[in-house]
mmCIF file with all atom_site columns, C-alpha atoms in Angstrom:
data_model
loop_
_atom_site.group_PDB
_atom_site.id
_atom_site.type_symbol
_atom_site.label_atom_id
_atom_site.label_alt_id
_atom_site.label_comp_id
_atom_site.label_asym_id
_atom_site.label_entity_id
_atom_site.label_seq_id
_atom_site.pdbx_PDB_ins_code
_atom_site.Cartn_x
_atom_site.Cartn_y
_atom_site.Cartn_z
_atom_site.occupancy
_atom_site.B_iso_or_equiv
_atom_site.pdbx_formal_charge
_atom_site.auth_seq_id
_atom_site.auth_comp_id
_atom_site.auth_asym_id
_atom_site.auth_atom_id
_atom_site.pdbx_PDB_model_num
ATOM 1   C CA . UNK A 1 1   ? -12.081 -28.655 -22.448 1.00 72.00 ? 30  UNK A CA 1
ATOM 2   C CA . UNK A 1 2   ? -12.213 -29.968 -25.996 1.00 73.00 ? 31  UNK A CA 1
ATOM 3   C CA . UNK A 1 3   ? -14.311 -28.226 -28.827 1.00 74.00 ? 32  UNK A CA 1
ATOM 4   C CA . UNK A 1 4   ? -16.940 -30.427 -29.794 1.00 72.00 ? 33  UNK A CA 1
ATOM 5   C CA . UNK A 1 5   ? -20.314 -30.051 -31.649 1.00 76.00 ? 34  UNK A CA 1
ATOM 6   C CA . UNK A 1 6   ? -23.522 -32.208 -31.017 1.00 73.00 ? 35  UNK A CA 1
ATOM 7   C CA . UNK A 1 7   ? -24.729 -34.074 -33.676 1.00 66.00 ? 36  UNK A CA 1
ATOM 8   C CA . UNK A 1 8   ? -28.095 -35.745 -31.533 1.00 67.00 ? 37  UNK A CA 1
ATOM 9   C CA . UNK A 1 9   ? -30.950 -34.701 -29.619 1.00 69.00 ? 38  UNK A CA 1
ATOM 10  C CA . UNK A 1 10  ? -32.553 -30.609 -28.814 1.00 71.00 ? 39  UNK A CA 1
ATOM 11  C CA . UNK A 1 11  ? -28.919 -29.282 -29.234 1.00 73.00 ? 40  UNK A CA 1
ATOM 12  C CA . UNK A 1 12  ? -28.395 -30.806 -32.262 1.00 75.00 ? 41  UNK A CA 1
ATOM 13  C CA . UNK A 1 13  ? -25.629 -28.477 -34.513 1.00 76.00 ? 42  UNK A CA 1
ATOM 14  C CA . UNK A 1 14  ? -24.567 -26.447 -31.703 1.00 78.00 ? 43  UNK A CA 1
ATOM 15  C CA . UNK A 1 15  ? -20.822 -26.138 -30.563 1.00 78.00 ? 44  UNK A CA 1
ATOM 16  C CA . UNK A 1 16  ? -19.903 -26.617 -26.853 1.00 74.00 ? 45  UNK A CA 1
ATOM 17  C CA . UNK A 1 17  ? -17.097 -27.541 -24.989 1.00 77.00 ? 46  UNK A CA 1
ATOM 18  C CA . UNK A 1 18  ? -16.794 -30.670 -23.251 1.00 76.00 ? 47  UNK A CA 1
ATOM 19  C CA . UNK A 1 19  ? -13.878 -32.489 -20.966 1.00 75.00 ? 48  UNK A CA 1
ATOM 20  C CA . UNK A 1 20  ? -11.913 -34.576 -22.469 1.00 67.00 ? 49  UNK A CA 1
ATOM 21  C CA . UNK A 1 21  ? -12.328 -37.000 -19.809 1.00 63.00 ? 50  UNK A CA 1
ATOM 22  C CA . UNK A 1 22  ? -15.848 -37.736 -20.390 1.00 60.00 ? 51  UNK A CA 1
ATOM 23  C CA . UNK A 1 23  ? -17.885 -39.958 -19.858 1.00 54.00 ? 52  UNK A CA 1
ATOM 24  C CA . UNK A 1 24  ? -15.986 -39.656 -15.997 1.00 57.00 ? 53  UNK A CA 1
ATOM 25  C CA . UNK A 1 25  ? -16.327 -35.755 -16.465 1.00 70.00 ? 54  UNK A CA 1
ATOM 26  C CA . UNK A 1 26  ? -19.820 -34.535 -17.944 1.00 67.00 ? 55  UNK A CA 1
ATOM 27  C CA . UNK A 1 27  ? -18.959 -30.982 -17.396 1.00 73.00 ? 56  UNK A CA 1
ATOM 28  C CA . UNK A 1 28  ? -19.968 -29.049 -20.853 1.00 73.00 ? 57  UNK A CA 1
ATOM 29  C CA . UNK A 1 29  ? -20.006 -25.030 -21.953 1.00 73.00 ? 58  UNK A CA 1
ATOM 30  C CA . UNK A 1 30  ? -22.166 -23.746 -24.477 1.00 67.00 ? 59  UNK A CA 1
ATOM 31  C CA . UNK A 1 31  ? -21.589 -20.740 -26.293 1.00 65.00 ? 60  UNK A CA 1
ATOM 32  C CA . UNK A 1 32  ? -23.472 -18.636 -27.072 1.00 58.00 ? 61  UNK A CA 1
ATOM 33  C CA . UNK A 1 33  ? -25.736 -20.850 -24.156 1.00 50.00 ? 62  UNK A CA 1
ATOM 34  C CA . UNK A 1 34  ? -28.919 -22.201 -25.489 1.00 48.00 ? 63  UNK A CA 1
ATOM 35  C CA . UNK A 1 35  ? -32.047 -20.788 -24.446 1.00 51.00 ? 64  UNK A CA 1
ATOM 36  C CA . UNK A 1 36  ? -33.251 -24.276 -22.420 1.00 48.00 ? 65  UNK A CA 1
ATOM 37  C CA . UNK A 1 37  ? -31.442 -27.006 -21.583 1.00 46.00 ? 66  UNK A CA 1
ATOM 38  C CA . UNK A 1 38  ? -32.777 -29.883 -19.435 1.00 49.00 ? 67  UNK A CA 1
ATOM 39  C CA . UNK A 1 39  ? -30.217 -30.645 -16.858 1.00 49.00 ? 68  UNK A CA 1
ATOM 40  C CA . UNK A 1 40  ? -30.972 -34.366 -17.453 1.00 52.00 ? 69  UNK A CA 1
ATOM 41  C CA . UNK A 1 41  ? -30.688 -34.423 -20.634 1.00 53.00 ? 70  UNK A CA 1
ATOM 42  C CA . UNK A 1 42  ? -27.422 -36.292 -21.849 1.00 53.00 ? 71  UNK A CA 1
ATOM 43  C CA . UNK A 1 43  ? -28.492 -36.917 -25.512 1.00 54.00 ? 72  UNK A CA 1
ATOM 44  C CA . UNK A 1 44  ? -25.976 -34.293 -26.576 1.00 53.00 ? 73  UNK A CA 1
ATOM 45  C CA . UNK A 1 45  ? -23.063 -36.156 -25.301 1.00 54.00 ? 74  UNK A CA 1
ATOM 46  C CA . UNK A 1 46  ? -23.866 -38.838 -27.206 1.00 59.00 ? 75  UNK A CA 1
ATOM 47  C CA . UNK A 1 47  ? -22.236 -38.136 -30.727 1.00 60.00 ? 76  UNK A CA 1
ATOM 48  C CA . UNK A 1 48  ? -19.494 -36.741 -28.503 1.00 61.00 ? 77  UNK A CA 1
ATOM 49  C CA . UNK A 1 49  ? -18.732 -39.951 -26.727 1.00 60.00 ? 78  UNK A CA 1
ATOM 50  C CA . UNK A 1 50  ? -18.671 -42.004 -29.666 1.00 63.00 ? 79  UNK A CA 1
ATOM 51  C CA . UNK A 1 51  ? -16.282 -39.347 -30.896 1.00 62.00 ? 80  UNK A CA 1
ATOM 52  C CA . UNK A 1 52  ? -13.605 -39.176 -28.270 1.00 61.00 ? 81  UNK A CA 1
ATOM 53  C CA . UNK A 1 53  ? -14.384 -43.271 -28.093 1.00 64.00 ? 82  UNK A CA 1
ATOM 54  C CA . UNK A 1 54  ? -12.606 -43.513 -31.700 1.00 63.00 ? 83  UNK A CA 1
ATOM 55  C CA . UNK A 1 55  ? -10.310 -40.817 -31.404 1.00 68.00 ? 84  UNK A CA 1
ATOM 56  C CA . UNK A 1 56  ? -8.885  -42.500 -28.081 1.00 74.00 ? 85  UNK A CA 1
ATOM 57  C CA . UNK A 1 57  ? -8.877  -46.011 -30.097 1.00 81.00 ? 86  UNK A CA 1
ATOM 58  C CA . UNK A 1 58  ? -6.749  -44.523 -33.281 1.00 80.00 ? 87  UNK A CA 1
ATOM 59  C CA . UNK A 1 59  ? -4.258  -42.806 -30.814 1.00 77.00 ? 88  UNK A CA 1
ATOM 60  C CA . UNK A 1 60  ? -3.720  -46.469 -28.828 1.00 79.00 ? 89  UNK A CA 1
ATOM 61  C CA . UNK A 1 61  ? -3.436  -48.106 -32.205 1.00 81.00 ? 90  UNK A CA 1
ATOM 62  C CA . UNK A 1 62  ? -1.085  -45.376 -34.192 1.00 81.00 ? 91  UNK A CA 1
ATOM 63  C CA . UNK A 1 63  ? 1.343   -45.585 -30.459 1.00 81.00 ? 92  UNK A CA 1
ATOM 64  C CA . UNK A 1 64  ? 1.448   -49.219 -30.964 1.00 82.00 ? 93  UNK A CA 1
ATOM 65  C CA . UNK A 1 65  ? 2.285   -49.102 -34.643 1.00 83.00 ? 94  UNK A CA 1
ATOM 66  C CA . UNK A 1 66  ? 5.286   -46.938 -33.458 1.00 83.00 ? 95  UNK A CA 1
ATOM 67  C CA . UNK A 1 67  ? 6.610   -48.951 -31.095 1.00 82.00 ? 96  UNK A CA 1
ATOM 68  C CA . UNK A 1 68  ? 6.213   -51.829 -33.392 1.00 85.00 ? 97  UNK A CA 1
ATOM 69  C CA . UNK A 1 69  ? 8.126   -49.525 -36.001 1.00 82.00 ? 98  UNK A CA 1
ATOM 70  C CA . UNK A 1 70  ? 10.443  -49.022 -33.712 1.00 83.00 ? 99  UNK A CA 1
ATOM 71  C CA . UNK A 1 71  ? 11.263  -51.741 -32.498 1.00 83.00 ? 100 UNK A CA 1
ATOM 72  C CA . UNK A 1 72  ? 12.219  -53.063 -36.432 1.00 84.00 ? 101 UNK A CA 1
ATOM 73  C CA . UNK A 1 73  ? 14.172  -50.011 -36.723 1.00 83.00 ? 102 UNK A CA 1
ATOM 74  C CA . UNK A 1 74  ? 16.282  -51.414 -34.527 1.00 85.00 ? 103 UNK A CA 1
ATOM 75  C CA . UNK A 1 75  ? 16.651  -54.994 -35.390 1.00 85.00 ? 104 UNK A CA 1
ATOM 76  C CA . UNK A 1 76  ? 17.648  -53.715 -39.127 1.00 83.00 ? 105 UNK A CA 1
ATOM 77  C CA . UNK A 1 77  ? 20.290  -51.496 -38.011 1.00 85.00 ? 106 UNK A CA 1
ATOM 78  C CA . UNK A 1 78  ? 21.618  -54.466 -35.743 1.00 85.00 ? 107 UNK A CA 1
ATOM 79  C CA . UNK A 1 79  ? 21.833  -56.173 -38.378 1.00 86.00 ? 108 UNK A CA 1
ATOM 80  C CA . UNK A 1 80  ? 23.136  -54.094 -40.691 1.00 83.00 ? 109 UNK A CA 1
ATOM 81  C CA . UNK A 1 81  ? 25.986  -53.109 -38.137 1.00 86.00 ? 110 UNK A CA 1
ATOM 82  C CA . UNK A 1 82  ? 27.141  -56.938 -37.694 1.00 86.00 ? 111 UNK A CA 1
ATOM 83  C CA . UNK A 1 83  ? 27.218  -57.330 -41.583 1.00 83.00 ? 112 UNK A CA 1
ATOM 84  C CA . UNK A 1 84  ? 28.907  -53.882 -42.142 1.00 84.00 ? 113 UNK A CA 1
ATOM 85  C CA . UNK A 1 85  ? 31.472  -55.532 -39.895 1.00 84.00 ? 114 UNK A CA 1
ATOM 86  C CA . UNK A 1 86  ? 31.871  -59.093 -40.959 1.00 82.00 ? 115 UNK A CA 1
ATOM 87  C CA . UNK A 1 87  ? 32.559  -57.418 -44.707 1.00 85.00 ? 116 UNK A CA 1
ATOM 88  C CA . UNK A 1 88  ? 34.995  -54.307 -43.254 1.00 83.00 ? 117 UNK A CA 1
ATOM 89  C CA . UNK A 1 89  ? 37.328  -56.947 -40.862 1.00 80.00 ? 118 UNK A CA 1
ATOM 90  C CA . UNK A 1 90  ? 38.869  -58.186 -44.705 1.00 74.00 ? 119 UNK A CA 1
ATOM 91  C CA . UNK A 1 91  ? 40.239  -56.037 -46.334 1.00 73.00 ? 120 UNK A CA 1
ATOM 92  C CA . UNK A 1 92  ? 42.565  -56.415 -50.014 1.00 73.00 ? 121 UNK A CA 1
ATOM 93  C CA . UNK A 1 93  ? 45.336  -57.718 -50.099 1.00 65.00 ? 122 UNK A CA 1
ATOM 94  C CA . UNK A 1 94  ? 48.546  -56.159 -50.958 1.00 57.00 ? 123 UNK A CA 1
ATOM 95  C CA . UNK A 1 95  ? 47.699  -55.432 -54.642 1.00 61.00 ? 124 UNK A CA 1
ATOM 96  C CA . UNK A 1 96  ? 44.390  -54.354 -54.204 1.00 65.00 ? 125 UNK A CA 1
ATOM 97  C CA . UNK A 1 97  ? 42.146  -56.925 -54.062 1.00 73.00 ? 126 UNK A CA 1
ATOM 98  C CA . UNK A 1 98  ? 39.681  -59.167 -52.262 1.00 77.00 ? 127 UNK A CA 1
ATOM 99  C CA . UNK A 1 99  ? 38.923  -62.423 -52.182 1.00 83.00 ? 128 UNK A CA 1
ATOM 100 C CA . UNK A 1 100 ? 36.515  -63.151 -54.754 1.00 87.00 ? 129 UNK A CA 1
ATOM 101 C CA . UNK A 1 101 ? 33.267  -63.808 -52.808 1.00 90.00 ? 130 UNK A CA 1
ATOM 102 C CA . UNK A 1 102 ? 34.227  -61.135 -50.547 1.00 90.00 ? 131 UNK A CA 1
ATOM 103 C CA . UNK A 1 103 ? 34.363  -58.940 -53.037 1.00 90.00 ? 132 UNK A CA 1
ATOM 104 C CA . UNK A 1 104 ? 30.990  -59.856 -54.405 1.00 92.00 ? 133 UNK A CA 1
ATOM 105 C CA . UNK A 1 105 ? 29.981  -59.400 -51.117 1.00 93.00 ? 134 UNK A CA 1
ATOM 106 C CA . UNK A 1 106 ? 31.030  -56.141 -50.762 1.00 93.00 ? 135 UNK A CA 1
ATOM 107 C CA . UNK A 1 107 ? 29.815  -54.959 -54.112 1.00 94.00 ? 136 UNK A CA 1
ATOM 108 C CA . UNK A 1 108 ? 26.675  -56.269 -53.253 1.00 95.00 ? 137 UNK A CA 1
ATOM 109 C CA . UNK A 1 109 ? 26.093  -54.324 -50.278 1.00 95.00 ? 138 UNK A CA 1
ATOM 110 C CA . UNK A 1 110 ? 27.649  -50.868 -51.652 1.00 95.00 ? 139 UNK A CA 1
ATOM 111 C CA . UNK A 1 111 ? 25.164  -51.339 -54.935 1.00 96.00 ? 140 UNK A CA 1
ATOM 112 C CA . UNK A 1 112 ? 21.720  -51.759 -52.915 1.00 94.00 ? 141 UNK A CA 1
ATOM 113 C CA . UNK A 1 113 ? 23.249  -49.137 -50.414 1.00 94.00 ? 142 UNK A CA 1
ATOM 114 C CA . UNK A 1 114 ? 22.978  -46.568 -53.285 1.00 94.00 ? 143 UNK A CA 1
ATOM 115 C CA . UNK A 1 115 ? 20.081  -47.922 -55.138 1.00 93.00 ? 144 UNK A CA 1
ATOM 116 C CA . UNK A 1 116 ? 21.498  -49.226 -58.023 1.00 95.00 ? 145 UNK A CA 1
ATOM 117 C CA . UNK A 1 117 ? 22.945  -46.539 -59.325 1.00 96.00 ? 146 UNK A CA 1
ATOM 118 C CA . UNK A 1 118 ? 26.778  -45.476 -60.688 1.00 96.00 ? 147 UNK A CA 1
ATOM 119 C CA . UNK A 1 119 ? 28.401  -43.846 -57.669 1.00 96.00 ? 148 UNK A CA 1
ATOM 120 C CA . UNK A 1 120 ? 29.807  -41.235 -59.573 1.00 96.00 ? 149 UNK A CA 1
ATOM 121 C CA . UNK A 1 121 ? 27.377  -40.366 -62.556 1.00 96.00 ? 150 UNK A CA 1
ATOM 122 C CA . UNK A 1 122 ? 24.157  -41.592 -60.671 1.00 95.00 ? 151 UNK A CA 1
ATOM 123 C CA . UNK A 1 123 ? 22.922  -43.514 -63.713 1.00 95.00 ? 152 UNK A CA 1
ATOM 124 C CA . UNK A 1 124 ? 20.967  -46.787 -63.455 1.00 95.00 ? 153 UNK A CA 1
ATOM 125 C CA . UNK A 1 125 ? 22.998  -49.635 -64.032 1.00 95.00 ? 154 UNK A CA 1
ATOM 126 C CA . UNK A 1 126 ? 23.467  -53.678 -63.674 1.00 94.00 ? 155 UNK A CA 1
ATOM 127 C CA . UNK A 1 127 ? 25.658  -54.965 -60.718 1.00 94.00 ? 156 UNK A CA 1
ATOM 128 C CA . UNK A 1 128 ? 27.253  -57.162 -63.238 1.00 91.00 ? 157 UNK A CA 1
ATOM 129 C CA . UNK A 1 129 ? 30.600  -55.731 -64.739 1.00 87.00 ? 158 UNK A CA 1
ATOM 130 C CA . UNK A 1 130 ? 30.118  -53.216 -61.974 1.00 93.00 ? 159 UNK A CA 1
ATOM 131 C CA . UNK A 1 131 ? 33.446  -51.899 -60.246 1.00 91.00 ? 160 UNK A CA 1
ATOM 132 C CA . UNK A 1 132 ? 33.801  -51.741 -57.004 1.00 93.00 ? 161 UNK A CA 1
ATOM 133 C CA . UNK A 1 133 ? 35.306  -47.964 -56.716 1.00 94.00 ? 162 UNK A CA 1
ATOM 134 C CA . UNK A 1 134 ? 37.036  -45.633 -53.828 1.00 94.00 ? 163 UNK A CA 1
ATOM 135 C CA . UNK A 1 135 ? 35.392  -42.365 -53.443 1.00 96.00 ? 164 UNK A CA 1
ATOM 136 C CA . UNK A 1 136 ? 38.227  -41.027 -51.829 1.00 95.00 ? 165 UNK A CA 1
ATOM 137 C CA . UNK A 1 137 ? 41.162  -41.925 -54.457 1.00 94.00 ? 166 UNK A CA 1
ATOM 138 C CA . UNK A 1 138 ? 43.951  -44.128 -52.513 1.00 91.00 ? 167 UNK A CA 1
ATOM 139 C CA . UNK A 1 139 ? 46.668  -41.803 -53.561 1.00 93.00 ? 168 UNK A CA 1
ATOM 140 C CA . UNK A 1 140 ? 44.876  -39.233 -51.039 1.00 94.00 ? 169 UNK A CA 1
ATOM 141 C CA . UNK A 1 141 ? 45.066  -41.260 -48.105 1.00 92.00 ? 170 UNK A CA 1
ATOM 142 C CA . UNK A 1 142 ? 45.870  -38.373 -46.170 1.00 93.00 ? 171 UNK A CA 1
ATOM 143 C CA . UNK A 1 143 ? 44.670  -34.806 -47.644 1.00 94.00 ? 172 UNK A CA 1
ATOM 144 C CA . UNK A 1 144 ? 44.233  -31.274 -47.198 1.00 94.00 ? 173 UNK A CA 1
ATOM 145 C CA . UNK A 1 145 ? 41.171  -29.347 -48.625 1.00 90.00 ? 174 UNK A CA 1
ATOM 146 C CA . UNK A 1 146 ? 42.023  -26.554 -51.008 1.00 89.00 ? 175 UNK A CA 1
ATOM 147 C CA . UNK A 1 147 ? 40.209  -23.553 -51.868 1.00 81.00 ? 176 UNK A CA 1
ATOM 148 C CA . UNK A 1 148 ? 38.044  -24.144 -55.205 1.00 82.00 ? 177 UNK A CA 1
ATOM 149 C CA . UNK A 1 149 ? 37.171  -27.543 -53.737 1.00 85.00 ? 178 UNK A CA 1
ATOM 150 C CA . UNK A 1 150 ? 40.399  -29.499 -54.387 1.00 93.00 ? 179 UNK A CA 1
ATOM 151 C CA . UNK A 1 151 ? 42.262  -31.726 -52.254 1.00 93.00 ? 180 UNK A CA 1
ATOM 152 C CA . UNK A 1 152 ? 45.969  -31.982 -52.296 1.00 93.00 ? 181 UNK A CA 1
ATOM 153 C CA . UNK A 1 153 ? 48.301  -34.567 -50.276 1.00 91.00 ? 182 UNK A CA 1
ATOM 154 C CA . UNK A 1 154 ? 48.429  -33.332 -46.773 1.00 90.00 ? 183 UNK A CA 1
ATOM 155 C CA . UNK A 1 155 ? 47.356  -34.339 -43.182 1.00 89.00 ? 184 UNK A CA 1
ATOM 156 C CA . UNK A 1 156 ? 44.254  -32.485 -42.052 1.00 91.00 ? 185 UNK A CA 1
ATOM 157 C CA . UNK A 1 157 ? 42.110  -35.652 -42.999 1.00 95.00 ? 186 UNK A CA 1
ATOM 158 C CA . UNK A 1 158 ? 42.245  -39.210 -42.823 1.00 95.00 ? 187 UNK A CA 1
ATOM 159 C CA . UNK A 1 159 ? 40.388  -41.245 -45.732 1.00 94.00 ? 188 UNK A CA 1
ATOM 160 C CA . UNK A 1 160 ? 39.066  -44.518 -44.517 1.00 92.00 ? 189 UNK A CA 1
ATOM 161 C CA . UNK A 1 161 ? 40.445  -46.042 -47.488 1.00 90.00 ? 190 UNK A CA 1
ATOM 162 C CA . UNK A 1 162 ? 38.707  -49.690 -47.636 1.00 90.00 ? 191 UNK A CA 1
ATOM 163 C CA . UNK A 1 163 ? 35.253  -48.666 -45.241 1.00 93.00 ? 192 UNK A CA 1
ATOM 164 C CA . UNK A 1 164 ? 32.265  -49.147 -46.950 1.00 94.00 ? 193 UNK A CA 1
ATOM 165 C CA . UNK A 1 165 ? 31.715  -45.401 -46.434 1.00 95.00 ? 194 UNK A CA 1
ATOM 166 C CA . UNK A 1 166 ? 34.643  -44.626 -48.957 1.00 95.00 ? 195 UNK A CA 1
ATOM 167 C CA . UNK A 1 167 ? 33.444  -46.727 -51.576 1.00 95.00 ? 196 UNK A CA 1
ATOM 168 C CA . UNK A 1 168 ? 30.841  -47.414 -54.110 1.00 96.00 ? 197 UNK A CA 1
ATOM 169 C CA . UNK A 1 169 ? 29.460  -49.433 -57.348 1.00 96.00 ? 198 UNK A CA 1
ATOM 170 C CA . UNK A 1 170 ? 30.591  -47.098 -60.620 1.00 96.00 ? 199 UNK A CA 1
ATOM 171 C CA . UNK A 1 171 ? 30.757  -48.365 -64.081 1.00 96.00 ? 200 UNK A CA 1
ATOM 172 C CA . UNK A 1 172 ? 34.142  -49.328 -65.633 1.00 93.00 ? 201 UNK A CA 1
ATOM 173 C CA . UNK A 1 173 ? 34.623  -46.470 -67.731 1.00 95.00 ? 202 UNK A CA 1
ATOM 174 C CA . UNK A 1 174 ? 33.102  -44.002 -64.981 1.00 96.00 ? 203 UNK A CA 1
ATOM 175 C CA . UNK A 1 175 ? 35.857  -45.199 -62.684 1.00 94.00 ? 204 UNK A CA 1
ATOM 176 C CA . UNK A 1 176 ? 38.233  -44.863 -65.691 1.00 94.00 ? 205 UNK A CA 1
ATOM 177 C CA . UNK A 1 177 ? 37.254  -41.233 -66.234 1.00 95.00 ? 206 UNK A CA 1
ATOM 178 C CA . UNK A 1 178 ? 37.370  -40.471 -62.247 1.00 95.00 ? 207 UNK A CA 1
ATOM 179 C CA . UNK A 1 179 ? 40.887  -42.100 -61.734 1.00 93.00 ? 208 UNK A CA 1
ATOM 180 C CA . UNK A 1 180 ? 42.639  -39.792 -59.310 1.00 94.00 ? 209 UNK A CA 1
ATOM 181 C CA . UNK A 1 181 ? 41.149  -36.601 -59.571 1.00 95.00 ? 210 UNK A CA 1
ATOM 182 C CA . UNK A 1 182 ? 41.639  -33.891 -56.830 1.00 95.00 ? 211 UNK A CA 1
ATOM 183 C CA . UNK A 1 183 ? 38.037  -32.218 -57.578 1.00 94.00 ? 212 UNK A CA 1
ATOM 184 C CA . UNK A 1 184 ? 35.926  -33.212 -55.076 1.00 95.00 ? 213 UNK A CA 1
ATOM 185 C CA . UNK A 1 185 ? 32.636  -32.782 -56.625 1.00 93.00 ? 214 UNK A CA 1
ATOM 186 C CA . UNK A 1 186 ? 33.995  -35.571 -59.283 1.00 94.00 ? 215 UNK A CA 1
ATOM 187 C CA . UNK A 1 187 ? 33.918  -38.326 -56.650 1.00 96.00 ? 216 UNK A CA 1
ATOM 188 C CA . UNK A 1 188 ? 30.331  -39.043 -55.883 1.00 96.00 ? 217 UNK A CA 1
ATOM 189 C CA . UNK A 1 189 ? 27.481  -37.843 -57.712 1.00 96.00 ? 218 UNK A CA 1
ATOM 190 C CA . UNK A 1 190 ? 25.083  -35.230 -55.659 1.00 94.00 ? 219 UNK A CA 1
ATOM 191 C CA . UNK A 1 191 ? 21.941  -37.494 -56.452 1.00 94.00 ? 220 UNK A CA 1
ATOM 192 C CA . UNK A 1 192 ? 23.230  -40.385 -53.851 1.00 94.00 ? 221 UNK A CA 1
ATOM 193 C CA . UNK A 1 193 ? 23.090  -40.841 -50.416 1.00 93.00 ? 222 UNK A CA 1
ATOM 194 C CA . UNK A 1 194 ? 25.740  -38.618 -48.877 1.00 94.00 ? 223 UNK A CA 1
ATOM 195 C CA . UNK A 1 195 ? 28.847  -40.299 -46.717 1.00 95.00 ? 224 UNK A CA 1
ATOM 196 C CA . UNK A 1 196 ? 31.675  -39.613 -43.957 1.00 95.00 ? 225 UNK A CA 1
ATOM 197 C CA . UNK A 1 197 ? 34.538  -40.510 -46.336 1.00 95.00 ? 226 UNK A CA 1
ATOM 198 C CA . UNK A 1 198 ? 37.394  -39.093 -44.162 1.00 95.00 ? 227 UNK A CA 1
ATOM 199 C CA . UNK A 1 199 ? 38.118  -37.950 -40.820 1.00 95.00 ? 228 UNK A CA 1
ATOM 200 C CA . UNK A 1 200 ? 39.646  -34.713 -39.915 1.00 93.00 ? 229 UNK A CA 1
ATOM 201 C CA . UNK A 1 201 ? 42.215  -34.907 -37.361 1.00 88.00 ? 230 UNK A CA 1
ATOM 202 C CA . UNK A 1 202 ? 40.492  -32.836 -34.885 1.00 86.00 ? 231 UNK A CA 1
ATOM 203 C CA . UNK A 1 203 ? 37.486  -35.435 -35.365 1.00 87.00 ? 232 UNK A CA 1
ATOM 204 C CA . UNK A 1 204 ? 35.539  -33.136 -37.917 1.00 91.00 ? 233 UNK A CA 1
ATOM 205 C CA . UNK A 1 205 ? 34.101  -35.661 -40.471 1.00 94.00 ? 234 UNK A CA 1
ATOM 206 C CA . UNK A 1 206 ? 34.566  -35.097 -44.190 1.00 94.00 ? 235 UNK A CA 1
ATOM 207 C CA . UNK A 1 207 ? 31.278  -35.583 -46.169 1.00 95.00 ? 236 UNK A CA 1
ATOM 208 C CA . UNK A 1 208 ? 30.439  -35.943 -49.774 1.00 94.00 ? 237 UNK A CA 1
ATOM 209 C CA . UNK A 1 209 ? 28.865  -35.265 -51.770 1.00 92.00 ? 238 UNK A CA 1
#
């Protein structure tokens, strides 16, 4: 039974509680029960009707508004997965670098991934003259984590080096100022989206910020 309160007719402003199925079900309770009540009299249900007639109507149309939302979910992350891999299957070249419309390409993507913003000092700034930068410094390829939230050369994890997860848009002399650092709160700033930068080897992921 649903709570409702009728808004027509003698029982006007009293509560009762009528099946949700109506108008197939026209069982109702009133409490406390009204004094009279003509057993042909259906002028009560008529607020409630109208009622459960809209409510029924905005449930239909918020389901289909989620499948619809869904369902473009979906197509944008199929997307974005067959353009995360058309920029990830070139990487640089021996000294470092990409082609130049790849790299423009990838700087592109990594500087509307984070909003606009320096990777590692989370500042507003212009994709022109904007590096693209490692989060994970290249000499760490392969690290350990040490207490106080430094990494040193080891093996437990696996940086993924040129991924778009292990890199981001940072100003030149940001990138300057980060150059190799071990301290792992110096690679991304905590305002930015937060990504798997390394792999452990037991499969653990590595996450910053």
């Amino acid at each position: 039974m649903v709570r409702r309160t009728a808004r027509r007719g003698p029982n006007q402003g009293n509560e009762f509680w009528g099946c949700p199925k109506f108008p197939k079900c026209r069982g109702t309770i009133f409490d406390p029960p009204p004094e009279e009540v003509e057993k042909d009299d259906e002028s009560h249900f008529d607020s409630s009707a109208e009622q459960f007639g809209k409510s029924s109507t905005e449930h239909e149309r918020n389901r289909k508004r989620g499948k619809i939302l869904g369902a473009v979910v979906k197509v944008v992350e199929a997307v974005d997965k067959v353009q995360r891999w058309n920029l990830e299957r070139d990487e640089p070249d021996a000294t470092g670098r990409w082609d130049p419309e790849h790299r423009r390409k990838v700087l592109r993507y990594v500087y509307e991934r984070d909003g606009g913003r320096c990777g590692i000092c989370g500042a507003d700034m212009k994709i022109k003259g904007a590096h693209i930068e490692h989060i994970v410094p290249k000499v760490f390829a392969w690290f350990d984590l040490r207490r106080g939230g430094k990494v040193a050369t080891g093996t437990q994890y696996k940086s993924l080096l040129h991924k778009l997860d292990n890199l981001q848009a940072a100003h030149t002399y940001c990138n300057r100022r980060k150059g190799n650092t071990p301290e792992v709160r110096k690679w991304r700033h905590a305002v930015l989206p937060s990504l798997t930068v390394a792999l452990g080897q037991n499969g653990e992921e590595f996450v910053v910020p």
